[in-house]
Amino acid sequence: MTRELPEYHQRVADENRAAVLAAAEALFLESGYDRTSLARVAERAGVSKATLFKQFPTKALLFEATVLAVGQTPGGSVPVPSAGDLHAGLLALGRAYAEVLVQPRTADLLRLLIAEAPRFPELGERTFDFGTLPALVSLGRYLRAEHEAGLVTVDSPETAATQFLGMIASAVFWPRLVHATWSIDQDGVSRAVEEAVRTMVARLGAPGPRP
């Protein structure tokens, strides 16, 4: 019974946090930062103001958490593929990254972040890697593993990872950020990721797996 009680409280806390973040996201996108209050978020989430303030004492902290939650890869971290097949490894990581970028709310919330950045520069700094960091970390580790296995030569895994993700983002995300009516279908996303993979494989001159 003693053990079940903390687990129950943690489950309730997690559920409240999810409800608050969902409510905050909806209100920030509907009304903007200025016209969204913590009281309105609490009401929309169905929690008390005390519950909300316990987790998010200020609107700035709530906004940061909301943006970061949207920028996370579905399922949390991005698994690092095993070394040995550069094309397959890059394809898996590229698809995981694209999955974050094509979420409809990603561009909408990032526009709001950009609009508020001059007034809240600390938010921009803390969310600089919006949607990118999990994929970037996993990709850097993967390329380093391929390099250490002697399968490819990568002078800087971090630089190569940034360039690879940049190719995908430039095709599937940045046009939508600038032009709200622009869209790309799933086939277009798949082609963009595949082209980025081919470009990177050709650049690295990857040989076949060692016997």
CSV table of C-alpha atoms in Angstrom, one decimal:
chain,number,residue,atom,x,y,z
A,1,MET,CA,0.0,0.0,0.0
A,2,THR,CA,2.9,2.4,0.9
A,3,ARG,CA,4.5,1.6,-2.5
A,4,GLU,CA,1.3,2.1,-4.4
A,5,LEU,CA,0.6,5.5,-3.0
A,6,PRO,CA,3.7,7.3,-4.4
A,7,GLU,CA,3.1,5.5,-7.8
A,8,TYR,CA,-0.5,6.8,-7.8
A,9,HIS,CA,0.6,10.4,-7.0
A,10,GLN,CA,3.3,10.2,-9.7
A,11,ARG,CA,0.7,9.0,-12.2
A,12,VAL,CA,-1.6,11.8,-11.3
A,13,ALA,CA,1.2,14.4,-11.5
A,14,ASP,CA,2.2,13.1,-15.0
A,15,GLU,CA,-1.4,13.2,-16.2
A,16,ASN,CA,-1.8,16.8,-14.9
A,17,ARG,CA,1.4,17.8,-16.6
A,18,ALA,CA,0.3,16.4,-19.9
A,19,ALA,CA,-3.1,18.1,-19.6
A,20,VAL,CA,-1.5,21.4,-18.7
A,21,LEU,CA,0.9,21.2,-21.7
A,22,ALA,CA,-1.9,20.3,-24.1
A,23,ALA,CA,-4.0,23.2,-22.8
A,24,ALA,CA,-1.1,25.6,-22.9
A,25,GLU,CA,-0.2,24.6,-26.5
A,26,ALA,CA,-3.8,25.1,-27.7
A,27,LEU,CA,-4.1,28.5,-25.9
A,28,PHE,CA,-0.7,29.8,-27.0
A,29,LEU,CA,-1.6,29.0,-30.6
A,30,GLU,CA,-5.1,30.3,-30.4
A,31,SER,CA,-4.4,33.5,-28.5
A,32,GLY,CA,-0.7,34.2,-28.6
A,33,TYR,CA,1.6,34.6,-25.6
A,34,ASP,CA,0.3,37.9,-24.3
A,35,ARG,CA,-3.3,36.9,-24.1
A,36,THR,CA,-2.7,33.5,-22.6
A,37,SER,CA,-2.7,33.5,-18.8
A,38,LEU,CA,-1.8,30.7,-16.4
A,39,ALA,CA,-5.4,30.9,-15.0
A,40,ARG,CA,-6.8,30.2,-18.4
A,41,VAL,CA,-4.4,27.3,-18.9
A,42,ALA,CA,-5.4,25.8,-15.6
A,43,GLU,CA,-9.1,26.2,-16.4
A,44,ARG,CA,-8.6,24.6,-19.9
A,45,ALA,CA,-6.6,21.7,-18.4
A,46,GLY,CA,-9.1,21.1,-15.6
A,47,VAL,CA,-6.6,21.5,-12.8
A,48,SER,CA,-6.3,23.9,-10.0
A,49,LYS,CA,-4.1,27.0,-10.3
A,50,ALA,CA,-2.1,25.7,-7.3
A,51,THR,CA,-1.4,22.5,-9.2
A,52,LEU,CA,-0.3,24.4,-12.3
A,53,PHE,CA,1.9,26.9,-10.3
A,54,LYS,CA,3.6,24.0,-8.5
A,55,GLN,CA,5.0,22.7,-11.9
A,56,PHE,CA,5.2,26.0,-13.8
A,57,PRO,CA,5.6,29.1,-11.5
A,58,THR,CA,5.8,31.5,-14.5
A,59,LYS,CA,4.3,31.7,-17.9
A,60,ALA,CA,7.8,31.8,-19.5
A,61,LEU,CA,8.6,28.4,-18.0
A,62,LEU,CA,5.3,27.0,-19.2
A,63,PHE,CA,5.9,28.4,-22.7
A,64,GLU,CA,9.4,26.8,-22.7
A,65,ALA,CA,8.1,23.4,-21.6
A,66,THR,CA,5.3,23.6,-24.2
A,67,VAL,CA,7.7,24.3,-27.1
A,68,LEU,CA,10.2,21.6,-26.0
A,69,ALA,CA,7.4,19.0,-25.7
A,70,VAL,CA,6.3,19.7,-29.2
A,71,GLY,CA,9.9,19.5,-30.5
A,72,GLN,CA,10.5,16.0,-29.0
A,73,THR,CA,10.6,13.0,-31.2
A,74,PRO,CA,7.5,10.8,-30.8
A,75,GLY,CA,8.4,8.1,-28.3
A,76,GLY,CA,11.2,10.1,-26.7
A,77,SER,CA,14.8,9.6,-27.7
A,78,VAL,CA,16.0,8.5,-31.1
A,79,PRO,CA,17.5,5.0,-31.1
A,80,VAL,CA,21.0,4.7,-32.5
A,81,PRO,CA,21.2,2.1,-35.3
A,82,SER,CA,23.9,-0.5,-35.4
A,83,ALA,CA,26.9,0.3,-37.6
A,84,GLY,CA,27.4,-1.6,-40.8
A,85,ASP,CA,24.8,-0.3,-43.2
A,86,LEU,CA,25.2,3.5,-43.7
A,87,HIS,CA,22.2,3.8,-46.0
A,88,ALA,CA,19.9,2.0,-43.7
A,89,GLY,CA,21.2,3.8,-40.6
A,90,LEU,CA,20.8,7.3,-42.1
A,91,LEU,CA,17.4,6.4,-43.5
A,92,ALA,CA,16.1,5.4,-40.1
A,93,LEU,CA,17.5,8.5,-38.4
A,94,GLY,CA,16.3,10.8,-41.2
A,95,ARG,CA,12.8,9.4,-41.0
A,96,ALA,CA,12.7,9.9,-37.3
A,97,TYR,CA,13.7,13.5,-37.7
A,98,ALA,CA,11.3,14.2,-40.5
A,99,GLU,CA,8.5,12.8,-38.3
A,100,VAL,CA,9.0,15.6,-35.8
A,101,LEU,CA,9.2,18.3,-38.5
A,102,VAL,CA,6.0,17.4,-40.3
A,103,GLN,CA,3.8,17.6,-37.2
A,104,PRO,CA,1.3,20.4,-38.0
A,105,ARG,CA,1.9,22.1,-34.7
A,106,THR,CA,5.7,22.2,-35.0
A,107,ALA,CA,5.8,25.1,-37.5
A,108,ASP,CA,2.9,26.9,-35.8
A,109,LEU,CA,4.6,26.9,-32.4
A,110,LEU,CA,8.0,27.7,-33.8
A,111,ARG,CA,6.5,30.8,-35.5
A,112,LEU,CA,5.2,31.9,-32.1
A,113,LEU,CA,8.6,31.2,-30.5
A,114,ILE,CA,10.3,33.3,-33.1
A,115,ALA,CA,7.8,36.1,-32.7
A,116,GLU,CA,8.4,36.2,-28.9
A,117,ALA,CA,12.2,35.7,-29.0
A,118,PRO,CA,13.0,39.5,-28.9
A,119,ARG,CA,11.0,39.9,-25.7
A,120,PHE,CA,12.1,36.7,-24.1
A,121,PRO,CA,15.6,36.0,-25.5
A,122,GLU,CA,16.2,33.3,-22.8
A,123,LEU,CA,13.4,31.3,-24.3
A,124,GLY,CA,15.2,31.3,-27.7
A,125,GLU,CA,18.4,30.3,-26.1
A,126,ARG,CA,16.9,27.4,-24.1
A,127,THR,CA,14.9,26.1,-27.1
A,128,PHE,CA,17.6,26.7,-29.8
A,129,ASP,CA,17.7,23.0,-30.6
A,130,PHE,CA,13.9,22.8,-31.0
A,131,GLY,CA,13.1,19.4,-32.6
A,132,THR,CA,16.7,18.7,-33.5
A,133,LEU,CA,18.7,17.8,-30.5
A,134,PRO,CA,17.6,14.1,-30.0
A,135,ALA,CA,18.1,13.3,-33.7
A,136,LEU,CA,21.4,15.3,-33.7
A,137,VAL,CA,22.8,13.4,-30.7
A,138,SER,CA,21.8,10.0,-32.1
A,139,LEU,CA,23.1,10.8,-35.5
A,140,GLY,CA,26.4,12.0,-34.2
A,141,ARG,CA,26.8,8.8,-32.2
A,142,TYR,CA,25.9,6.7,-35.1
A,143,LEU,CA,28.4,8.3,-37.5
A,144,ARG,CA,31.1,8.1,-34.9
A,145,ALA,CA,30.4,4.3,-34.6
A,146,GLU,CA,30.6,3.9,-38.3
A,147,HIS,CA,33.9,5.8,-38.3
A,148,GLU,CA,35.4,3.9,-35.4
A,149,ALA,CA,34.4,0.6,-37.1
A,150,GLY,CA,36.4,1.7,-40.1
A,151,LEU,CA,33.4,1.6,-42.4
A,152,VAL,CA,33.4,5.3,-43.3
A,153,THR,CA,35.7,8.2,-42.8
A,154,VAL,CA,34.0,11.1,-41.0
A,155,ASP,CA,36.3,14.0,-40.0
A,156,SER,CA,33.6,15.6,-37.8
A,157,PRO,CA,30.5,13.4,-37.0
A,158,GLU,CA,28.8,16.5,-35.4
A,159,THR,CA,29.2,18.6,-38.5
A,160,ALA,CA,28.1,15.8,-40.8
A,161,ALA,CA,25.1,15.2,-38.7
A,162,THR,CA,24.1,18.9,-38.8
A,163,GLN,CA,24.5,19.0,-42.5
A,164,PHE,CA,22.4,15.9,-43.0
A,165,LEU,CA,19.5,17.1,-40.9
A,166,GLY,CA,19.8,20.5,-42.6
A,167,MET,CA,19.1,18.9,-46.0
A,168,ILE,CA,16.0,17.3,-44.7
A,169,ALA,CA,14.7,20.4,-42.9
A,170,SER,CA,15.3,22.6,-45.9
A,171,ALA,CA,13.0,20.3,-47.9
A,172,VAL,CA,10.2,19.4,-45.5
A,173,PHE,CA,10.1,22.1,-42.9
A,174,TRP,CA,11.5,25.6,-43.6
A,175,PRO,CA,9.2,26.3,-46.6
A,176,ARG,CA,6.2,25.6,-44.4
A,177,LEU,CA,7.6,27.8,-41.7
A,178,VAL,CA,7.8,30.7,-44.1
A,179,HIS,CA,4.7,30.0,-46.1
A,180,ALA,CA,1.8,28.8,-43.9
A,181,THR,CA,-0.2,27.4,-46.9
A,182,TRP,CA,2.8,25.4,-48.2
A,183,SER,CA,2.5,21.6,-47.8
A,184,ILE,CA,4.3,18.4,-48.6
A,185,ASP,CA,2.8,14.9,-48.8
A,186,GLN,CA,4.2,11.7,-47.3
A,187,ASP,CA,5.7,10.7,-50.7
A,188,GLY,CA,7.5,14.1,-50.9
A,189,VAL,CA,8.9,13.6,-47.3
A,190,SER,CA,10.1,10.2,-48.2
A,191,ARG,CA,11.8,11.4,-51.3
A,192,ALA,CA,13.5,14.3,-49.4
A,193,VAL,CA,14.9,11.9,-46.8
A,194,GLU,CA,16.1,9.4,-49.4
A,195,GLU,CA,17.8,12.1,-51.4
A,196,ALA,CA,19.6,13.4,-48.3
A,197,VAL,CA,20.7,9.9,-47.5
A,198,ARG,CA,22.0,9.3,-51.0
A,199,THR,CA,23.9,12.6,-50.9
A,200,MET,CA,25.5,11.8,-47.5
A,201,VAL,CA,26.4,8.2,-48.6
A,202,ALA,CA,28.0,9.5,-51.8
A,203,ARG,CA,29.9,12.2,-49.9
A,204,LEU,CA,31.3,9.7,-47.3
A,205,GLY,CA,32.1,7.2,-50.0
A,206,ALA,CA,31.0,4.4,-47.8
A,207,PRO,CA,32.4,0.9,-48.7
A,208,GLY,CA,30.4,-2.2,-48.1
A,209,PRO,CA,30.3,-3.8,-44.7
A,210,ARG,CA,33.3,-5.8,-43.7
A,211,PRO,CA,33.0,-9.6,-43.8
